[in-house]
Tab-separated table of C-alpha atoms and ligand atoms in Angstrom:
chain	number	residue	atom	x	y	z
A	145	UNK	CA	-0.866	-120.265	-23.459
A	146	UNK	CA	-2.020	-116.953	-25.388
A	147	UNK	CA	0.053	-114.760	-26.206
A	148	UNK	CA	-0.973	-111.054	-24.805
A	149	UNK	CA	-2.684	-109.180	-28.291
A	150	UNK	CA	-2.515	-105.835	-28.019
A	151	UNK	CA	-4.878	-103.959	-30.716
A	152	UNK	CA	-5.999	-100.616	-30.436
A	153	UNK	CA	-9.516	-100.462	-30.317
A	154	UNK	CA	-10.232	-100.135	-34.156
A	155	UNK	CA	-13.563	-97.464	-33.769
A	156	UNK	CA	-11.862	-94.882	-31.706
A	157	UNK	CA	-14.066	-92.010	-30.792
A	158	UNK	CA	-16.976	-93.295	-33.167
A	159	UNK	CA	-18.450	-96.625	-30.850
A	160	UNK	CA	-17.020	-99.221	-29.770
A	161	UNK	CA	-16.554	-102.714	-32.144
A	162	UNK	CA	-19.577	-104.125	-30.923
A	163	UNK	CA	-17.846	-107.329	-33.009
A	164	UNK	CA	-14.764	-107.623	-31.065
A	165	UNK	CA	-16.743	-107.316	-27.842
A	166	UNK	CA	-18.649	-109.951	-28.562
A	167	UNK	CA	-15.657	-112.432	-29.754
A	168	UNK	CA	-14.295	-111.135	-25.967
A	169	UNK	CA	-17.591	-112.347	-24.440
A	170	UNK	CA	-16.404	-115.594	-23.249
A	171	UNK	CA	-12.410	-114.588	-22.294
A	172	UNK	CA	-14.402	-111.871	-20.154
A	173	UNK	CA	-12.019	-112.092	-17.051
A	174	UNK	CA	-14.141	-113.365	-14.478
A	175	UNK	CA	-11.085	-113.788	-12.348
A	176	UNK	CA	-7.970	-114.963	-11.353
A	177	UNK	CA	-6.291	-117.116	-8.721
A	178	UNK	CA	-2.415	-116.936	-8.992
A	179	UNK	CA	-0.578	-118.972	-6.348
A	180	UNK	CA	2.754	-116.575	-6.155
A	181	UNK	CA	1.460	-113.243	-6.402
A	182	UNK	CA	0.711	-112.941	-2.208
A	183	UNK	CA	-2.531	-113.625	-0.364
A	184	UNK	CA	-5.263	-113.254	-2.246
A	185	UNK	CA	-8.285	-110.748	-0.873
A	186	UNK	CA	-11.128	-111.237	-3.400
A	187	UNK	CA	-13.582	-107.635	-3.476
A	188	UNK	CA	-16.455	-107.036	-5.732
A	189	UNK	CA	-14.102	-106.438	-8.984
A	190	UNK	CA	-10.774	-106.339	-8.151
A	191	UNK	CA	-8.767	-109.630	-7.382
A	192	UNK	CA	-5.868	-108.078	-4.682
A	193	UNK	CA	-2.639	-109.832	-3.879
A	194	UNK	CA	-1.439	-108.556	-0.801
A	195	UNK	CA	2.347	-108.223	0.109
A	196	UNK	CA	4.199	-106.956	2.725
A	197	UNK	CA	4.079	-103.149	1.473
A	198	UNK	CA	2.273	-103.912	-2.236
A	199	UNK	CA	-0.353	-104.960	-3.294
A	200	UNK	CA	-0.785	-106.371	-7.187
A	201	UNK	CA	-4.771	-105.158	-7.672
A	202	UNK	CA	-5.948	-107.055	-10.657
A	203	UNK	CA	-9.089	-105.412	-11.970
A	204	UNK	CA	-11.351	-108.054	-13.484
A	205	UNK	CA	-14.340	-107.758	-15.355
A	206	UNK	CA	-16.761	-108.563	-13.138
A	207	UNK	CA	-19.560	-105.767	-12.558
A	208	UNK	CA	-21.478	-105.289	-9.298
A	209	UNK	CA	-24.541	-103.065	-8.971
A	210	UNK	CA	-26.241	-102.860	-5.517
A	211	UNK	CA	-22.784	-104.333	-3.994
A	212	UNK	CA	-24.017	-107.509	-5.918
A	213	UNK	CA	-21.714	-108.942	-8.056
A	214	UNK	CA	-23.716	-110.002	-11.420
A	215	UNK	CA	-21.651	-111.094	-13.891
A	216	UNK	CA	-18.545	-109.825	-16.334
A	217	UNK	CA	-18.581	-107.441	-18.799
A	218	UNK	CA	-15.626	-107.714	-21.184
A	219	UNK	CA	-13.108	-105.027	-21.039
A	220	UNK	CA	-13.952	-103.775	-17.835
A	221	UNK	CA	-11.636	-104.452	-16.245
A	222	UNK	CA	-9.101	-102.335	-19.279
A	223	UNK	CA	-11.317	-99.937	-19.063
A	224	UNK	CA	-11.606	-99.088	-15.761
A	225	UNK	CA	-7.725	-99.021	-15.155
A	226	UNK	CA	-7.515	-97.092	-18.189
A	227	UNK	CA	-9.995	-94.294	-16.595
A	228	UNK	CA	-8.464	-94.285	-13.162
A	229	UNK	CA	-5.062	-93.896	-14.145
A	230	UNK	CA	-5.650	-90.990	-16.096
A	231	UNK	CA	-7.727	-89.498	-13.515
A	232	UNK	CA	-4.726	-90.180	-11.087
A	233	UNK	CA	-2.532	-88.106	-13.159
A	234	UNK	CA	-4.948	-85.390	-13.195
A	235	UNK	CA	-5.690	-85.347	-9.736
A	236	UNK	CA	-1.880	-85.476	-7.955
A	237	UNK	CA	-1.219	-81.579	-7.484
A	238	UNK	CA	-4.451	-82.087	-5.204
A	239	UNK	CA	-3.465	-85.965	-2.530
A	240	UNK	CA	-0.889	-88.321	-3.467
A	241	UNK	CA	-1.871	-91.763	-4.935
A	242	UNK	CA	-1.423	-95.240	-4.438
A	243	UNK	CA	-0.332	-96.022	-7.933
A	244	UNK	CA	3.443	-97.326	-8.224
A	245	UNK	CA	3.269	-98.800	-12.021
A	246	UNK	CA	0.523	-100.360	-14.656
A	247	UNK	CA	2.317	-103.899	-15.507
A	248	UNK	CA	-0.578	-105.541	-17.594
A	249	UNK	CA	-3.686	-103.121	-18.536
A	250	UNK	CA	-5.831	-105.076	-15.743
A	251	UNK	CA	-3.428	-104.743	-13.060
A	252	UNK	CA	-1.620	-102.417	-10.841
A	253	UNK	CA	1.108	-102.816	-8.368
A	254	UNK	CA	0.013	-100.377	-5.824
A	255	UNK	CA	0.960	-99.375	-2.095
A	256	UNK	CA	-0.362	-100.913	0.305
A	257	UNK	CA	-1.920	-98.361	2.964
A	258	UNK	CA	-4.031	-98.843	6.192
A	259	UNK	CA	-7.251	-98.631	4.965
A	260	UNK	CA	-9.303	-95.217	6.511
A	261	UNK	CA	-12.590	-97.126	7.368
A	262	UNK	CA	-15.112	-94.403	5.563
A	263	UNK	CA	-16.012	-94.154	2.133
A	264	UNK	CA	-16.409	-90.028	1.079
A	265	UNK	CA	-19.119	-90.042	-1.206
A	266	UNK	CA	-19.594	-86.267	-3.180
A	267	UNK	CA	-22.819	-85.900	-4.610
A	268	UNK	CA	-23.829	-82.808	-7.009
A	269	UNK	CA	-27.440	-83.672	-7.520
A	270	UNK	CA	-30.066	-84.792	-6.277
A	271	UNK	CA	-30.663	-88.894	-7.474
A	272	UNK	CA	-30.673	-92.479	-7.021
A	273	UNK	CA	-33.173	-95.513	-7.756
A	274	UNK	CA	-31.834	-98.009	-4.527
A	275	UNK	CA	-34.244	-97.545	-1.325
A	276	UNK	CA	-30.715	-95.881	0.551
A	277	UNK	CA	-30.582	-93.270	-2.164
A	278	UNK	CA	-30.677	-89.862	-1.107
A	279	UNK	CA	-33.809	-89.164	-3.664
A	280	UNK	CA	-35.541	-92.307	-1.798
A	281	UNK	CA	-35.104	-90.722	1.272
A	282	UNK	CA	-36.282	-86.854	0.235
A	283	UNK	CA	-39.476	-88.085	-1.451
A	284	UNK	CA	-40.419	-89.891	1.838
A	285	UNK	CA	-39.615	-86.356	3.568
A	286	UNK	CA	-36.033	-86.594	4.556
A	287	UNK	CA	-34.737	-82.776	4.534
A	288	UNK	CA	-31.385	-83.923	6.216
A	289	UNK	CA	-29.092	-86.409	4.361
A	290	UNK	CA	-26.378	-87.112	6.091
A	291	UNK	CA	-26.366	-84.318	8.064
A	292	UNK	CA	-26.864	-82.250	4.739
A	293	UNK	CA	-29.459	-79.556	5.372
A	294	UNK	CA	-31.958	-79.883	2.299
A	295	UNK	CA	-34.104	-77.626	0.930
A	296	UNK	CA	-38.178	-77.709	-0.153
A	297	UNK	CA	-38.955	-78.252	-3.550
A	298	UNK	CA	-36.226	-80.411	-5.335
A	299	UNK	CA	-37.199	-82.700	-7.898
A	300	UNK	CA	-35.509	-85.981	-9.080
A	301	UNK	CA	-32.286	-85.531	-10.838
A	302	UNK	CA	-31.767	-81.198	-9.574
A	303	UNK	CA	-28.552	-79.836	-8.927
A	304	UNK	CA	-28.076	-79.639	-4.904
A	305	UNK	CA	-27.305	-75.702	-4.408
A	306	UNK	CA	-23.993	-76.601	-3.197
A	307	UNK	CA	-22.448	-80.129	-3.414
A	308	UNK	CA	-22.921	-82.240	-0.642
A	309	UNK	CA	-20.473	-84.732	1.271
A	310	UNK	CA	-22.540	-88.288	2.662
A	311	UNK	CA	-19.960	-90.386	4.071
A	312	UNK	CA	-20.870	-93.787	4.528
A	313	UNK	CA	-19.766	-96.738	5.996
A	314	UNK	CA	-16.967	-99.301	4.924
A	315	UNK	CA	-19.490	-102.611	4.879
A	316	UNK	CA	-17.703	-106.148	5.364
A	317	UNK	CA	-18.228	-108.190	2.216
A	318	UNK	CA	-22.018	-109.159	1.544
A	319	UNK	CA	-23.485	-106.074	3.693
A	320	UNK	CA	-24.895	-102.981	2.200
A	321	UNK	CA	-22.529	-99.920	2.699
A	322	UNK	CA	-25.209	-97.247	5.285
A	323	UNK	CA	-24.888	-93.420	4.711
A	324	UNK	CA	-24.351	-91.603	7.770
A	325	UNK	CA	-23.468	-88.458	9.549
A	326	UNK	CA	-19.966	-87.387	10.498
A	327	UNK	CA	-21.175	-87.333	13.665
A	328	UNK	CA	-22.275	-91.124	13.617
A	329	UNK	CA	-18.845	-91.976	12.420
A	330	UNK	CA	-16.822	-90.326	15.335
A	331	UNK	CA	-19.440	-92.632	17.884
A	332	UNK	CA	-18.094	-95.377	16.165
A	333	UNK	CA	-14.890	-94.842	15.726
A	334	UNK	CA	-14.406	-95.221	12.077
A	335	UNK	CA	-12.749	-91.761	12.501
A	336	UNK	CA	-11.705	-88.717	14.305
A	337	UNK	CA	-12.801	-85.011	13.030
A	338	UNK	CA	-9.630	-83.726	12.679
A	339	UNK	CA	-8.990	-86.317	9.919
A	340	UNK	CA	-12.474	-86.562	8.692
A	341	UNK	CA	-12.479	-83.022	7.899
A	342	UNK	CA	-9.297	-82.713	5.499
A	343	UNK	CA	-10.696	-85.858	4.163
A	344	UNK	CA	-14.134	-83.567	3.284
A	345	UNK	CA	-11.607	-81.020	1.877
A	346	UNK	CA	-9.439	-83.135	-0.105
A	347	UNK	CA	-12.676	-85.011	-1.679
A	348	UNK	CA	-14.826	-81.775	-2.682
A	349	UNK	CA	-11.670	-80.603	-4.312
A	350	UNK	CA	-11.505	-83.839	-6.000
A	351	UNK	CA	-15.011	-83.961	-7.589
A	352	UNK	CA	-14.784	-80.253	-8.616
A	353	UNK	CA	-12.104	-81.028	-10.342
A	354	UNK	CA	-14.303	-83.865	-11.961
A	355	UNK	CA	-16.756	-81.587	-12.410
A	356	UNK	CA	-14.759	-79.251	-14.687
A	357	UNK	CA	-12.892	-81.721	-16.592
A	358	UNK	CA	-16.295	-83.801	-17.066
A	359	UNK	CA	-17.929	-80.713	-18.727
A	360	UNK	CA	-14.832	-80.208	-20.837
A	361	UNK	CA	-15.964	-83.074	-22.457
A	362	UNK	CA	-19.675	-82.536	-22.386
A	363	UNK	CA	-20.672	-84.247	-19.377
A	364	UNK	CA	-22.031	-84.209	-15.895
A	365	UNK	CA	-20.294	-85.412	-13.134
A	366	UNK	CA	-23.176	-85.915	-10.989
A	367	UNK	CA	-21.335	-88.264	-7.919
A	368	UNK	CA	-18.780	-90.239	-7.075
A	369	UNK	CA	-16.993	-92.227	-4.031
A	370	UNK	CA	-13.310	-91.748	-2.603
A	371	UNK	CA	-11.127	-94.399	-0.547
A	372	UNK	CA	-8.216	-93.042	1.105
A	373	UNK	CA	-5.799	-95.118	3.328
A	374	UNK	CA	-2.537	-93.862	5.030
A	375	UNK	CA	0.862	-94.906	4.201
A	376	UNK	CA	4.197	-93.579	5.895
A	377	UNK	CA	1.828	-90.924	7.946
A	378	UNK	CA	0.601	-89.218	5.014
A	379	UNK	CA	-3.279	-89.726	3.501
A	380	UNK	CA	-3.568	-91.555	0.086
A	381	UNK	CA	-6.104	-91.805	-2.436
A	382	UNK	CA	-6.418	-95.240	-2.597
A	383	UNK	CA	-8.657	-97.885	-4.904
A	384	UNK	CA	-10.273	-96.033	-7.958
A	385	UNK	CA	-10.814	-92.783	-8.766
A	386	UNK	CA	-13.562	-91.121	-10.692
A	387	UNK	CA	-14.312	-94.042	-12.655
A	388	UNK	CA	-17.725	-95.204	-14.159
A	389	UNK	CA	-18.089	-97.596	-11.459
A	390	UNK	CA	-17.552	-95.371	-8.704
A	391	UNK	CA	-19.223	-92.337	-10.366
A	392	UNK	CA	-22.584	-91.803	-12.323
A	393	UNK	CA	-22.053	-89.316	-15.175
A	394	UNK	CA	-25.033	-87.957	-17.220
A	395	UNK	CA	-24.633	-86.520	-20.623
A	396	UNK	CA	-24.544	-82.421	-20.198
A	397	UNK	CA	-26.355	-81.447	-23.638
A	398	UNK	CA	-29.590	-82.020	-23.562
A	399	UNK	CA	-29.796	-82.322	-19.371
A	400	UNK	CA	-31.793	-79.446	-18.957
A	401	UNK	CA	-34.507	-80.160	-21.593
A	402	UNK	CA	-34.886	-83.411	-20.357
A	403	UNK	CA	-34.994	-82.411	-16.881
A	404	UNK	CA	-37.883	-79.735	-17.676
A	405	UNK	CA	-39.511	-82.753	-19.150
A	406	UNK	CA	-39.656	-84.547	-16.547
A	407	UNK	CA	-37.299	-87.262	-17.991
A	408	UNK	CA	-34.288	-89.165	-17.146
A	409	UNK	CA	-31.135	-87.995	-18.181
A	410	UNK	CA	-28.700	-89.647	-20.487
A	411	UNK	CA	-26.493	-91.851	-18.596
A	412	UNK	CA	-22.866	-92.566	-19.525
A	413	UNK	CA	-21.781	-95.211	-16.874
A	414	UNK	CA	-23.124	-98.190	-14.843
A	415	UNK	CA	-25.845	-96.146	-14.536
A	416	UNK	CA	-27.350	-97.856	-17.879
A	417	UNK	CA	-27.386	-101.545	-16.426
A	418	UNK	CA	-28.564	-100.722	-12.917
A	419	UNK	CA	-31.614	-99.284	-14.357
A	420	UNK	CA	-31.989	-102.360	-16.848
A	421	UNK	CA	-31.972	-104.472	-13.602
A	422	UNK	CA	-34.527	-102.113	-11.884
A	423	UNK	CA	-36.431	-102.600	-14.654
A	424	UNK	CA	-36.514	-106.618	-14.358
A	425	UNK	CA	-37.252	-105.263	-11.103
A	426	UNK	CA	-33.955	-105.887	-9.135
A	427	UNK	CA	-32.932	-103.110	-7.079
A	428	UNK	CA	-30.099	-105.460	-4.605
A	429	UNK	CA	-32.626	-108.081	-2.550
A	430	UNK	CA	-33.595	-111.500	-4.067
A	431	UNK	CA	-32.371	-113.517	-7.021
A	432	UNK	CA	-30.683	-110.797	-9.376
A	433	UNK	CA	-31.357	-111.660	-13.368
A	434	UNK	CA	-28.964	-113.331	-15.319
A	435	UNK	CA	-27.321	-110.494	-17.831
A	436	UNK	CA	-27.661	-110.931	-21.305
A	437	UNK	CA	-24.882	-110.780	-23.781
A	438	UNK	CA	-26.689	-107.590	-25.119
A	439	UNK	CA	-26.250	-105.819	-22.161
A	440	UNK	CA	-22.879	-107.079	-21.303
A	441	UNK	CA	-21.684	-105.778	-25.226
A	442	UNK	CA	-23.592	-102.889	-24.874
A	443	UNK	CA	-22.119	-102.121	-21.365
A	444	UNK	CA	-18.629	-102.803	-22.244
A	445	UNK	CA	-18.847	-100.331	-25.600
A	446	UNK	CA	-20.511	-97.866	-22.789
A	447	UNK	CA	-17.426	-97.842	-20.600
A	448	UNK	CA	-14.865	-97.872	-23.209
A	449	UNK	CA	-16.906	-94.735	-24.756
A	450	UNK	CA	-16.138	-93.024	-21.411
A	451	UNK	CA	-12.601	-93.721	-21.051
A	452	UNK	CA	-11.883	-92.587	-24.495
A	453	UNK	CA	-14.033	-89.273	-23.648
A	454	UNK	CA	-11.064	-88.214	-21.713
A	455	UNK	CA	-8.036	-89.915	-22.785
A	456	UNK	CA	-8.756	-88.863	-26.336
A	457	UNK	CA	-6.664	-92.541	-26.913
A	458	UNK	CA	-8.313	-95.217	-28.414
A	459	UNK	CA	-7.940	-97.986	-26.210
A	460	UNK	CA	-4.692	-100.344	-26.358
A	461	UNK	CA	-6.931	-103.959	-25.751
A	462	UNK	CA	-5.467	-107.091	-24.430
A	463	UNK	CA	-7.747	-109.582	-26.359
A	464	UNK	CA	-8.340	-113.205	-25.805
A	465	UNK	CA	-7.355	-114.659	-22.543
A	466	UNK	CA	-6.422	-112.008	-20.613
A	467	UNK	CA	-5.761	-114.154	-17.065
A	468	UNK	CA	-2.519	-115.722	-19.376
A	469	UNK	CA	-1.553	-112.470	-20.560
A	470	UNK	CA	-1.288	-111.182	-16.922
A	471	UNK	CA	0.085	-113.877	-15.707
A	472	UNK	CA	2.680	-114.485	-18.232
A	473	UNK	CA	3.957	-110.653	-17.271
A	474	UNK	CA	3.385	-111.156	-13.364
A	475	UNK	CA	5.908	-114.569	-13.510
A	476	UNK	CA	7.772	-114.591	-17.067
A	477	UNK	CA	9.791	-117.429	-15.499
A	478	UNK	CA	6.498	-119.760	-15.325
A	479	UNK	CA	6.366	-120.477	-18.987
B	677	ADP	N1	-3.666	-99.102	-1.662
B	677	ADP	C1	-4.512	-99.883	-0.972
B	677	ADP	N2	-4.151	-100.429	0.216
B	677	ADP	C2	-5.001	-101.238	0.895
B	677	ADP	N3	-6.241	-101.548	0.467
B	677	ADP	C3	-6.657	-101.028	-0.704
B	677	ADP	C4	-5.828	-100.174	-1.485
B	677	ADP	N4	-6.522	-99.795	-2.587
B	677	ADP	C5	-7.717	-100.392	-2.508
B	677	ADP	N5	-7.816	-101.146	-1.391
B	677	ADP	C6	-8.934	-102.015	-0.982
B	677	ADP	O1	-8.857	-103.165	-1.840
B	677	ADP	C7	-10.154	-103.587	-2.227
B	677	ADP	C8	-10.296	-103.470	-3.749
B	677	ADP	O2	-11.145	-104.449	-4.239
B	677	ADP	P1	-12.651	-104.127	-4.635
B	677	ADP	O3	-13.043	-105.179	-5.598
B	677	ADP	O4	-12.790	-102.697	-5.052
B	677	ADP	O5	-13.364	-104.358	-3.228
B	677	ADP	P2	-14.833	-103.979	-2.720
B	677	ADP	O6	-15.690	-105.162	-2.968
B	677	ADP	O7	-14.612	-103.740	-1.261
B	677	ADP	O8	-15.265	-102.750	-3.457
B	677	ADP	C9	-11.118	-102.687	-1.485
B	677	ADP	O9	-11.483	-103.313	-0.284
B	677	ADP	C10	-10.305	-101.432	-1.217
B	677	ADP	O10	-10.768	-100.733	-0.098
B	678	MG	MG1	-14.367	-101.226	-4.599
């Protein structure tokens, strides 16, 4: 069994090793199947084992883009724990979290909360390349998304004049989440205004406080998606927040210039492998393409680059095979 490594990421604010990411390549943690940890619930990325009031979330390193899952990229799974918890931190003087304490780097022991069965998605500007985007659906002529009043004139990538709130569905596992209106999610009882409404207030206080710390460190923070459960009565923040996954952020320098232009602007998250696979012309229907080792080193470097943005802490890596490492902390009597 390997012993857990635990290096600092040697390139700190610079770029990422791309040599260490690539000797990671194959220990990439595609995922992980303990027998004693509680009953396993597989999602997209994270591998949860459920207890009676816990729940050990292992984040893997598998990435999913168009709620496909596509592959691994390695250090995701660090990365995005990494990211989450620090955005956790920053965000508890606004809804308490589920976080109880960060064992391993992949893994949390959380609290287990009845899942609220809507996802709040904040959006500042106007984007997307899927056919459910909300730019999709105002260059065919939509002027309400989600029960957002839009106005004439936007072009791809412009800042709505306020941000908007499209809540969308929780999809079971292989569907397509579906943006609706509040309105739609009262009919089917998903949830009841009174709730759905703090729920808007707690998640545009949420993403304006992404907002601001994002352009603290030069960036956009153009959208994101919040999960929120209840435990003990109260409403949790629950999941991820803020993170690369869950969030497209867009580099805040030369935005402007480039939007004038016409072009696209810099992207900082998954944001750079979606439109790879939209270019091999994969936007979630048919056989997606296989990733290439280029993209999965140049993805991981990507996230890491993000987390370090606002940590200002190189990374602390667990290198080699990471499933061991966890697993050796989760049960230190099974060695
Ligand atoms: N504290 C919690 N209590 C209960 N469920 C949670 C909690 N935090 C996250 N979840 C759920 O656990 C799952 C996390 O795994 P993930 O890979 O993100 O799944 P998905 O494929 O649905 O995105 C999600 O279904 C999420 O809603
Ligand atoms: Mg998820």
């Amino acid at each position: 069994m390997g012993e857990a490594l635990l290096v600092p990421c040697p390139i700190g604010k610079k770029h990422m090793d791309r040599d260490l990411i690539k000797q990671q390549l194959n220990y990439a943690l595609e995922g992980t199947n303990f027998d004693d940890q509680g009953e396993l619930y597989k999602g997209k990325v994270r591998d949860n084992y459920v207890n009676e009031d816990t729940i050990t979330m292992v984040t893997t390193d598998r990435i999913s883009a168009f709620d496909r899952v596509l592959g691994t990229v390695p250090f995701k799974g660090q990365a995005l724990v990494e990211l989450a918890d620090w955005w956790f931190g920053e965000t508890a003087d606004i809804v308490a979290n589920h976080i109880i304490k960060r064992p391993h780097p992949n893994v949390w022991k959380v609290k287990r909360c009845e899942p609220i069965q809507v996802e709040m998605v904040v959006r500042g500007y106007l984007t997307g390349v899927t056919s459910t985007s909300a730019w999709t659906a105002y260059q065919k002529g939509d002027r309400n998304f989600c029960g957002n009043e839009l106005p004439e004139g936007m072009r791809k990538n412009e800042a709505f004049p306020e941000p908007i709130i499209t809540p969308s569905t929780k999809a079971a596992q292989g569907e397509h989440d579906e943006s609706v209106a509040p309105s739609e999610l009262y009919k089917r009882g998903a949830v009841d205004p009174g709730l759905y409404k703090e729920l808007a207030r707690i998640s545009m206080r949420l993403y304006e406080r992404g907002v601001s710390r994002a352009a603290d460190q030069g960036m956009i923070f153009v959208d994101t998606k919040y999960e929120f459960g209840i435990s003990n009565g109260k409403i949790m923040l629950m999941d991820e927040v803020n993170t690369p996954d869950s969030s497209r952020y867009w580099m805040k320098d030369d935005y402007e210039s480039r939007f004038e232009k016409g072009e696209e602007p810099r992207k900082l998250d998954k944001e750079y492998v979606r439109t790879w696979l939209s270019d091999q012309g994969f936007t979630g229907d048919g056989k997606p393409p296989k990733l290439t080792d280029e993209i999965r080193v140049e993805a991981s470097a990507r996230y890491m680059e993000v987390v370090e943005k606002f940590t200002k802490e190189p990374m602390q890596l667990d290198v080699g095979p990471v499933d061991d490492s966890i697993y050796s902390i989760l049960n230190p009597f099974a060695y």
